[in-house]
Amino acid sequence: MLKPYIESINKIKEEIKNIGEEISHANKISLSALKENDSSMLKDVNLSLKKLSTKSNEIDNLIVKTLALYSPEAKDLREMVSYLKITNELMRAAAYSKTFAKNFRKSFSQELNADAILEYAIPLLKTSNLALNTAIEMIGEDDEKIIEEKFNKVLVEDSKTDDLYAMIEKNILKLITKKIELSKDYFEVLSSLRRLEKISGRASSIANLLVFAEVGGDLENV
């Protein structure tokens, strides 16, 4: 395989991983805020969607240029098409991360039952980010066994986030019946937490795309 083609592929992979790691870092800041029960810390989540969008577009342009110059074969073509889709999935994950930090900081007040919310919100954020990190780790991996292991791990963590969100939803609905005057605040908190569940959904899609890139097969749930 041509050296310039390999260099382009490696650059694409590295830039995609950089975006994923930037989103993960923002989520870690949010996790610290939840653990400290200090929503003011969420203002430190400095995730610029405009800058990430620029980076994403640059990656997409490099993918298109690489396709045009080197006419890759079937497996390489699958990989490139997958990366085009992955940049979009990462942008959606970034939007969810930023929206969570912004909205949770606004809606989470001392009047709300913090313990009942954070009991499940903390593991929800932790699990969601683990799904994203695991999906990012799959980028550039060529061992099919490791790919399969990480893919299954992402699916497990994604399933966990579904369960945790369901528990939070149930808890918050109980709180609303006790303090109906705070229903708007509780619903806004619930809406922001929903974004965390969606992040793991994007991670699942990324993992599925990477499996397709490496071993082929049908693209499900993308």
PDB file of C-alpha atoms in Angstrom:
ATOM      1  CA  MET A   1       0.000   0.000   0.000  1.00  0.00           C
ATOM      2  CA  LEU A   2       1.291   3.477  -0.861  1.00  0.00           C
ATOM      3  CA  LYS A   3       3.047   5.335   1.963  1.00  0.00           C
ATOM      4  CA  PRO A   4       1.125   8.618   1.369  1.00  0.00           C
ATOM      5  CA  TYR A   5      -2.153   6.691   1.633  1.00  0.00           C
ATOM      6  CA  ILE A   6      -1.109   5.111   4.931  1.00  0.00           C
ATOM      7  CA  GLU A   7      -0.037   8.519   6.249  1.00  0.00           C
ATOM      8  CA  SER A   8      -3.420   9.988   5.300  1.00  0.00           C
ATOM      9  CA  ILE A   9      -5.280   7.140   7.014  1.00  0.00           C
ATOM     10  CA  ASN A  10      -3.202   7.534  10.174  1.00  0.00           C
ATOM     11  CA  LYS A  11      -3.820  11.278  10.225  1.00  0.00           C
ATOM     12  CA  ILE A  12      -7.578  10.740   9.808  1.00  0.00           C
ATOM     13  CA  LYS A  13      -7.632   8.258  12.679  1.00  0.00           C
ATOM     14  CA  GLU A  14      -5.581  10.526  14.934  1.00  0.00           C
ATOM     15  CA  GLU A  15      -7.745  13.578  14.271  1.00  0.00           C
ATOM     16  CA  ILE A  16     -10.947  11.603  14.907  1.00  0.00           C
ATOM     17  CA  LYS A  17      -9.522  10.310  18.187  1.00  0.00           C
ATOM     18  CA  ASN A  18      -8.585  13.862  19.181  1.00  0.00           C
ATOM     19  CA  ILE A  19     -12.193  14.991  18.791  1.00  0.00           C
ATOM     20  CA  GLY A  20     -13.430  12.032  20.799  1.00  0.00           C
ATOM     21  CA  GLU A  21     -10.916  12.694  23.574  1.00  0.00           C
ATOM     22  CA  GLU A  22     -11.925  16.350  23.730  1.00  0.00           C
ATOM     23  CA  ILE A  23     -15.551  15.336  24.271  1.00  0.00           C
ATOM     24  CA  SER A  24     -14.515  12.764  26.866  1.00  0.00           C
ATOM     25  CA  HIS A  25     -12.501  15.412  28.741  1.00  0.00           C
ATOM     26  CA  ALA A  26     -15.559  17.666  28.895  1.00  0.00           C
ATOM     27  CA  ASN A  27     -17.588  14.773  30.297  1.00  0.00           C
ATOM     28  CA  LYS A  28     -14.944  14.162  32.976  1.00  0.00           C
ATOM     29  CA  ILE A  29     -15.261  17.782  34.105  1.00  0.00           C
ATOM     30  CA  SER A  30     -19.031  17.314  34.310  1.00  0.00           C
ATOM     31  CA  LEU A  31     -18.526  14.115  36.304  1.00  0.00           C
ATOM     32  CA  SER A  32     -16.326  15.952  38.809  1.00  0.00           C
ATOM     33  CA  ALA A  33     -19.036  18.599  39.181  1.00  0.00           C
ATOM     34  CA  LEU A  34     -21.649  15.946  39.948  1.00  0.00           C
ATOM     35  CA  LYS A  35     -19.396  14.117  42.408  1.00  0.00           C
ATOM     36  CA  GLU A  36     -18.690  17.377  44.241  1.00  0.00           C
ATOM     37  CA  ASN A  37     -22.375  18.340  44.047  1.00  0.00           C
ATOM     38  CA  ASP A  38     -21.251  21.690  42.692  1.00  0.00           C
ATOM     39  CA  SER A  39     -23.081  22.585  39.498  1.00  0.00           C
ATOM     40  CA  SER A  40     -21.073  25.830  39.206  1.00  0.00           C
ATOM     41  CA  MET A  41     -18.095  23.685  38.131  1.00  0.00           C
ATOM     42  CA  LEU A  42     -19.990  22.902  34.935  1.00  0.00           C
ATOM     43  CA  LYS A  43     -19.120  26.343  33.637  1.00  0.00           C
ATOM     44  CA  ASP A  44     -15.593  24.948  33.153  1.00  0.00           C
ATOM     45  CA  VAL A  45     -16.886  22.685  30.381  1.00  0.00           C
ATOM     46  CA  ASN A  46     -15.392  24.629  27.496  1.00  0.00           C
ATOM     47  CA  LEU A  47     -16.524  22.617  24.499  1.00  0.00           C
ATOM     48  CA  SER A  48     -16.637  24.753  21.362  1.00  0.00           C
ATOM     49  CA  LEU A  49     -18.982  23.158  18.822  1.00  0.00           C
ATOM     50  CA  LYS A  50     -17.816  25.675  16.229  1.00  0.00           C
ATOM     51  CA  LYS A  51     -14.169  24.594  16.583  1.00  0.00           C
ATOM     52  CA  LEU A  52     -15.096  20.922  16.634  1.00  0.00           C
ATOM     53  CA  SER A  53     -17.223  21.409  13.536  1.00  0.00           C
ATOM     54  CA  THR A  54     -14.256  22.990  11.758  1.00  0.00           C
ATOM     55  CA  LYS A  55     -12.056  20.043  12.739  1.00  0.00           C
ATOM     56  CA  SER A  56     -14.753  17.598  11.637  1.00  0.00           C
ATOM     57  CA  ASN A  57     -15.042  19.287   8.246  1.00  0.00           C
ATOM     58  CA  GLU A  58     -11.269  19.179   7.817  1.00  0.00           C
ATOM     59  CA  ILE A  59     -11.307  15.441   8.499  1.00  0.00           C
ATOM     60  CA  ASP A  60     -14.147  14.910   6.038  1.00  0.00           C
ATOM     61  CA  ASN A  61     -12.267  16.873   3.381  1.00  0.00           C
ATOM     62  CA  LEU A  62      -9.151  14.779   3.975  1.00  0.00           C
ATOM     63  CA  ILE A  63     -11.218  11.595   3.638  1.00  0.00           C
ATOM     64  CA  VAL A  64     -12.707  12.760   0.353  1.00  0.00           C
ATOM     65  CA  LYS A  65      -9.268  13.808  -0.930  1.00  0.00           C
ATOM     66  CA  THR A  66      -7.806  10.426   0.036  1.00  0.00           C
ATOM     67  CA  LEU A  67     -10.636   8.602  -1.716  1.00  0.00           C
ATOM     68  CA  ALA A  68     -10.084  10.659  -4.866  1.00  0.00           C
ATOM     69  CA  LEU A  69      -6.310  10.241  -4.954  1.00  0.00           C
ATOM     70  CA  TYR A  70      -5.854   6.589  -4.053  1.00  0.00           C
ATOM     71  CA  SER A  71      -9.056   4.758  -5.111  1.00  0.00           C
ATOM     72  CA  PRO A  72      -8.961   2.335  -2.146  1.00  0.00           C
ATOM     73  CA  GLU A  73     -10.140  -1.238  -2.420  1.00  0.00           C
ATOM     74  CA  ALA A  74     -13.278  -2.647  -0.774  1.00  0.00           C
ATOM     75  CA  LYS A  75     -12.045  -2.933   2.828  1.00  0.00           C
ATOM     76  CA  ASP A  76     -10.317   0.454   2.745  1.00  0.00           C
ATOM     77  CA  LEU A  77     -13.387   2.007   1.170  1.00  0.00           C
ATOM     78  CA  ARG A  78     -15.566   0.650   4.002  1.00  0.00           C
ATOM     79  CA  GLU A  79     -13.147   2.191   6.469  1.00  0.00           C
ATOM     80  CA  MET A  80     -13.257   5.615   4.839  1.00  0.00           C
ATOM     81  CA  VAL A  81     -17.050   5.650   4.565  1.00  0.00           C
ATOM     82  CA  SER A  82     -17.260   4.646   8.228  1.00  0.00           C
ATOM     83  CA  TYR A  83     -14.998   7.527   9.255  1.00  0.00           C
ATOM     84  CA  LEU A  84     -17.196   9.973   7.353  1.00  0.00           C
ATOM     85  CA  LYS A  85     -20.146   8.793   9.426  1.00  0.00           C
ATOM     86  CA  ILE A  86     -18.152   8.730  12.669  1.00  0.00           C
ATOM     87  CA  THR A  87     -17.292  12.430  12.508  1.00  0.00           C
ATOM     88  CA  ASN A  88     -21.013  13.156  12.385  1.00  0.00           C
ATOM     89  CA  GLU A  89     -21.666  10.876  15.365  1.00  0.00           C
ATOM     90  CA  LEU A  90     -18.944  12.628  17.356  1.00  0.00           C
ATOM     91  CA  MET A  91     -20.429  16.039  16.604  1.00  0.00           C
ATOM     92  CA  ARG A  92     -23.778  14.841  17.913  1.00  0.00           C
ATOM     93  CA  ALA A  93     -22.089  13.484  21.053  1.00  0.00           C
ATOM     94  CA  ALA A  94     -20.320  16.820  21.537  1.00  0.00           C
ATOM     95  CA  ALA A  95     -23.614  18.690  21.269  1.00  0.00           C
ATOM     96  CA  TYR A  96     -25.168  16.412  23.898  1.00  0.00           C
ATOM     97  CA  SER A  97     -22.198  16.912  26.244  1.00  0.00           C
ATOM     98  CA  LYS A  98     -22.310  20.680  25.971  1.00  0.00           C
ATOM     99  CA  THR A  99     -26.096  20.847  26.301  1.00  0.00           C
ATOM    100  CA  PHE A 100     -25.989  18.659  29.397  1.00  0.00           C
ATOM    101  CA  ALA A 101     -23.416  20.871  31.130  1.00  0.00           C
ATOM    102  CA  LYS A 102     -25.236  24.069  30.219  1.00  0.00           C
ATOM    103  CA  ASN A 103     -28.777  22.953  31.071  1.00  0.00           C
ATOM    104  CA  PHE A 104     -27.939  20.970  34.207  1.00  0.00           C
ATOM    105  CA  ARG A 105     -26.076  23.962  35.649  1.00  0.00           C
ATOM    106  CA  LYS A 106     -29.129  26.154  35.078  1.00  0.00           C
ATOM    107  CA  SER A 107     -31.775  23.737  36.363  1.00  0.00           C
ATOM    108  CA  PHE A 108     -30.023  22.022  39.291  1.00  0.00           C
ATOM    109  CA  SER A 109     -30.819  24.094  42.382  1.00  0.00           C
ATOM    110  CA  GLN A 110     -30.617  23.668  46.151  1.00  0.00           C
ATOM    111  CA  GLU A 111     -34.375  23.291  46.293  1.00  0.00           C
ATOM    112  CA  LEU A 112     -34.182  19.973  44.482  1.00  0.00           C
ATOM    113  CA  ASN A 113     -33.451  16.636  46.139  1.00  0.00           C
ATOM    114  CA  ALA A 114     -29.801  16.357  45.118  1.00  0.00           C
ATOM    115  CA  ASP A 115     -29.175  12.950  46.676  1.00  0.00           C
ATOM    116  CA  ALA A 116     -32.064  11.306  44.838  1.00  0.00           C
ATOM    117  CA  ILE A 117     -30.867  12.746  41.528  1.00  0.00           C
ATOM    118  CA  LEU A 118     -27.112  12.256  41.882  1.00  0.00           C
ATOM    119  CA  GLU A 119     -27.474   8.672  43.117  1.00  0.00           C
ATOM    120  CA  TYR A 120     -28.087   7.616  39.520  1.00  0.00           C
ATOM    121  CA  ALA A 121     -26.855  10.676  37.583  1.00  0.00           C
ATOM    122  CA  ILE A 122     -23.212  10.074  38.572  1.00  0.00           C
ATOM    123  CA  PRO A 123     -23.080   6.434  37.396  1.00  0.00           C
ATOM    124  CA  LEU A 124     -25.079   7.444  34.304  1.00  0.00           C
ATOM    125  CA  LEU A 125     -22.446   9.985  33.272  1.00  0.00           C
ATOM    126  CA  LYS A 126     -19.600   7.634  34.190  1.00  0.00           C
ATOM    127  CA  THR A 127     -21.073   4.753  32.179  1.00  0.00           C
ATOM    128  CA  SER A 128     -21.951   6.945  29.218  1.00  0.00           C
ATOM    129  CA  ASN A 129     -18.417   8.311  29.015  1.00  0.00           C
ATOM    130  CA  LEU A 130     -16.950   4.810  29.380  1.00  0.00           C
ATOM    131  CA  ALA A 131     -18.971   3.749  26.342  1.00  0.00           C
ATOM    132  CA  LEU A 132     -17.590   6.715  24.389  1.00  0.00           C
ATOM    133  CA  ASN A 133     -13.984   6.085  25.492  1.00  0.00           C
ATOM    134  CA  THR A 134     -14.210   2.408  24.566  1.00  0.00           C
ATOM    135  CA  ALA A 135     -15.553   3.268  21.122  1.00  0.00           C
ATOM    136  CA  ILE A 136     -12.696   5.739  20.603  1.00  0.00           C
ATOM    137  CA  GLU A 137     -10.190   3.040  21.608  1.00  0.00           C
ATOM    138  CA  MET A 138     -11.461   0.915  18.721  1.00  0.00           C
ATOM    139  CA  ILE A 139     -10.196   3.444  16.176  1.00  0.00           C
ATOM    140  CA  GLY A 140      -7.075   2.066  14.525  1.00  0.00           C
ATOM    141  CA  GLU A 141      -7.422  -1.350  16.135  1.00  0.00           C
ATOM    142  CA  ASP A 142      -6.968  -4.191  13.618  1.00  0.00           C
ATOM    143  CA  ASP A 143      -7.203  -7.239  15.893  1.00  0.00           C
ATOM    144  CA  GLU A 144     -10.682  -8.631  15.247  1.00  0.00           C
ATOM    145  CA  LYS A 145     -10.853 -10.280  18.675  1.00  0.00           C
ATOM    146  CA  ILE A 146     -10.086  -7.006  20.474  1.00  0.00           C
ATOM    147  CA  ILE A 147     -12.530  -5.164  18.226  1.00  0.00           C
ATOM    148  CA  GLU A 148     -15.248  -7.635  19.120  1.00  0.00           C
ATOM    149  CA  GLU A 149     -14.463  -7.383  22.846  1.00  0.00           C
ATOM    150  CA  LYS A 150     -14.587  -3.595  22.835  1.00  0.00           C
ATOM    151  CA  PHE A 151     -17.698  -3.560  20.671  1.00  0.00           C
ATOM    152  CA  ASN A 152     -19.489  -5.813  23.158  1.00  0.00           C
ATOM    153  CA  LYS A 153     -18.275  -3.627  26.032  1.00  0.00           C
ATOM    154  CA  VAL A 154     -19.756  -0.544  24.369  1.00  0.00           C
ATOM    155  CA  LEU A 155     -23.089  -2.326  23.947  1.00  0.00           C
ATOM    156  CA  VAL A 156     -23.073  -3.377  27.609  1.00  0.00           C
ATOM    157  CA  GLU A 157     -22.363   0.175  28.796  1.00  0.00           C
ATOM    158  CA  ASP A 158     -25.009   1.556  26.456  1.00  0.00           C
ATOM    159  CA  SER A 159     -27.532  -0.867  27.937  1.00  0.00           C
ATOM    160  CA  LYS A 160     -26.510   0.223  31.435  1.00  0.00           C
ATOM    161  CA  THR A 161     -27.180   3.866  30.597  1.00  0.00           C
ATOM    162  CA  ASP A 162     -30.685   2.929  29.449  1.00  0.00           C
ATOM    163  CA  ASP A 163     -31.321   1.222  32.793  1.00  0.00           C
ATOM    164  CA  LEU A 164     -29.829   4.063  34.833  1.00  0.00           C
ATOM    165  CA  TYR A 165     -31.835   6.692  32.990  1.00  0.00           C
ATOM    166  CA  ALA A 166     -35.018   4.672  33.583  1.00  0.00           C
ATOM    167  CA  MET A 167     -34.214   4.637  37.310  1.00  0.00           C
ATOM    168  CA  ILE A 168     -33.600   8.387  37.370  1.00  0.00           C
ATOM    169  CA  GLU A 169     -36.811   9.017  35.487  1.00  0.00           C
ATOM    170  CA  LYS A 170     -38.745   6.913  37.988  1.00  0.00           C
ATOM    171  CA  ASN A 171     -37.149   8.689  40.950  1.00  0.00           C
ATOM    172  CA  ILE A 172     -37.770  12.155  39.571  1.00  0.00           C
ATOM    173  CA  LEU A 173     -41.404  11.404  38.780  1.00  0.00           C
ATOM    174  CA  LYS A 174     -41.830  10.391  42.429  1.00  0.00           C
ATOM    175  CA  LEU A 175     -40.216  13.641  43.555  1.00  0.00           C
ATOM    176  CA  ILE A 176     -42.528  15.642  41.336  1.00  0.00           C
ATOM    177  CA  THR A 177     -45.622  14.126  42.941  1.00  0.00           C
ATOM    178  CA  LYS A 178     -44.287  15.231  46.340  1.00  0.00           C
ATOM    179  CA  LYS A 179     -43.259  18.725  45.282  1.00  0.00           C
ATOM    180  CA  ILE A 180     -45.448  19.663  42.356  1.00  0.00           C
ATOM    181  CA  GLU A 181     -44.328  23.288  42.554  1.00  0.00           C
ATOM    182  CA  LEU A 182     -40.833  22.166  41.512  1.00  0.00           C
ATOM    183  CA  SER A 183     -42.035  20.028  38.625  1.00  0.00           C
ATOM    184  CA  LYS A 184     -40.602  22.363  35.965  1.00  0.00           C
ATOM    185  CA  ASP A 185     -37.133  22.254  37.554  1.00  0.00           C
ATOM    186  CA  TYR A 186     -37.214  18.475  37.893  1.00  0.00           C
ATOM    187  CA  PHE A 187     -38.322  18.018  34.293  1.00  0.00           C
ATOM    188  CA  GLU A 188     -35.503  20.271  33.093  1.00  0.00           C
ATOM    189  CA  VAL A 189     -32.982  18.217  35.082  1.00  0.00           C
ATOM    190  CA  LEU A 190     -34.432  15.057  33.585  1.00  0.00           C
ATOM    191  CA  SER A 191     -34.189  16.536  30.106  1.00  0.00           C
ATOM    192  CA  SER A 192     -30.517  17.379  30.600  1.00  0.00           C
ATOM    193  CA  LEU A 193     -29.769  13.881  31.908  1.00  0.00           C
ATOM    194  CA  ARG A 194     -31.406  12.441  28.820  1.00  0.00           C
ATOM    195  CA  ARG A 195     -28.473  13.898  26.857  1.00  0.00           C
ATOM    196  CA  LEU A 196     -26.096  11.592  28.733  1.00  0.00           C
ATOM    197  CA  GLU A 197     -28.070   8.547  27.651  1.00  0.00           C
ATOM    198  CA  LYS A 198     -27.869   9.779  24.063  1.00  0.00           C
ATOM    199  CA  ILE A 199     -24.066  10.074  24.250  1.00  0.00           C
ATOM    200  CA  SER A 200     -23.774   6.337  24.860  1.00  0.00           C
ATOM    201  CA  GLY A 201     -26.127   5.799  21.922  1.00  0.00           C
ATOM    202  CA  ARG A 202     -23.696   7.691  19.699  1.00  0.00           C
ATOM    203  CA  ALA A 203     -20.846   5.596  21.112  1.00  0.00           C
ATOM    204  CA  SER A 204     -22.756   2.458  20.157  1.00  0.00           C
ATOM    205  CA  SER A 205     -23.181   3.764  16.616  1.00  0.00           C
ATOM    206  CA  ILE A 206     -19.470   4.581  16.376  1.00  0.00           C
ATOM    207  CA  ALA A 207     -18.542   1.103  17.597  1.00  0.00           C
ATOM    208  CA  ASN A 208     -20.881  -0.458  15.045  1.00  0.00           C
ATOM    209  CA  LEU A 209     -19.323   1.622  12.260  1.00  0.00           C
ATOM    210  CA  LEU A 210     -15.833   0.535  13.292  1.00  0.00           C
ATOM    211  CA  VAL A 211     -16.847  -3.115  13.255  1.00  0.00           C
ATOM    212  CA  PHE A 212     -18.231  -2.568   9.757  1.00  0.00           C
ATOM    213  CA  ALA A 213     -14.993  -0.863   8.716  1.00  0.00           C
ATOM    214  CA  GLU A 214     -12.832  -3.757   9.879  1.00  0.00           C
ATOM    215  CA  VAL A 215     -14.863  -6.894   9.228  1.00  0.00           C
ATOM    216  CA  GLY A 216     -17.789  -5.779   7.042  1.00  0.00           C
ATOM    217  CA  GLY A 217     -21.367  -6.895   7.566  1.00  0.00           C
ATOM    218  CA  ASP A 218     -24.620  -5.021   7.916  1.00  0.00           C
ATOM    219  CA  LEU A 219     -24.753  -1.596   9.516  1.00  0.00           C
ATOM    220  CA  GLU A 220     -27.314  -1.910  12.293  1.00  0.00           C
ATOM    221  CA  ASN A 221     -28.608   0.816  14.577  1.00  0.00           C
ATOM    222  CA  VAL A 222     -26.628   3.524  12.797  1.00  0.00           C
TER     223      VAL A 222
END
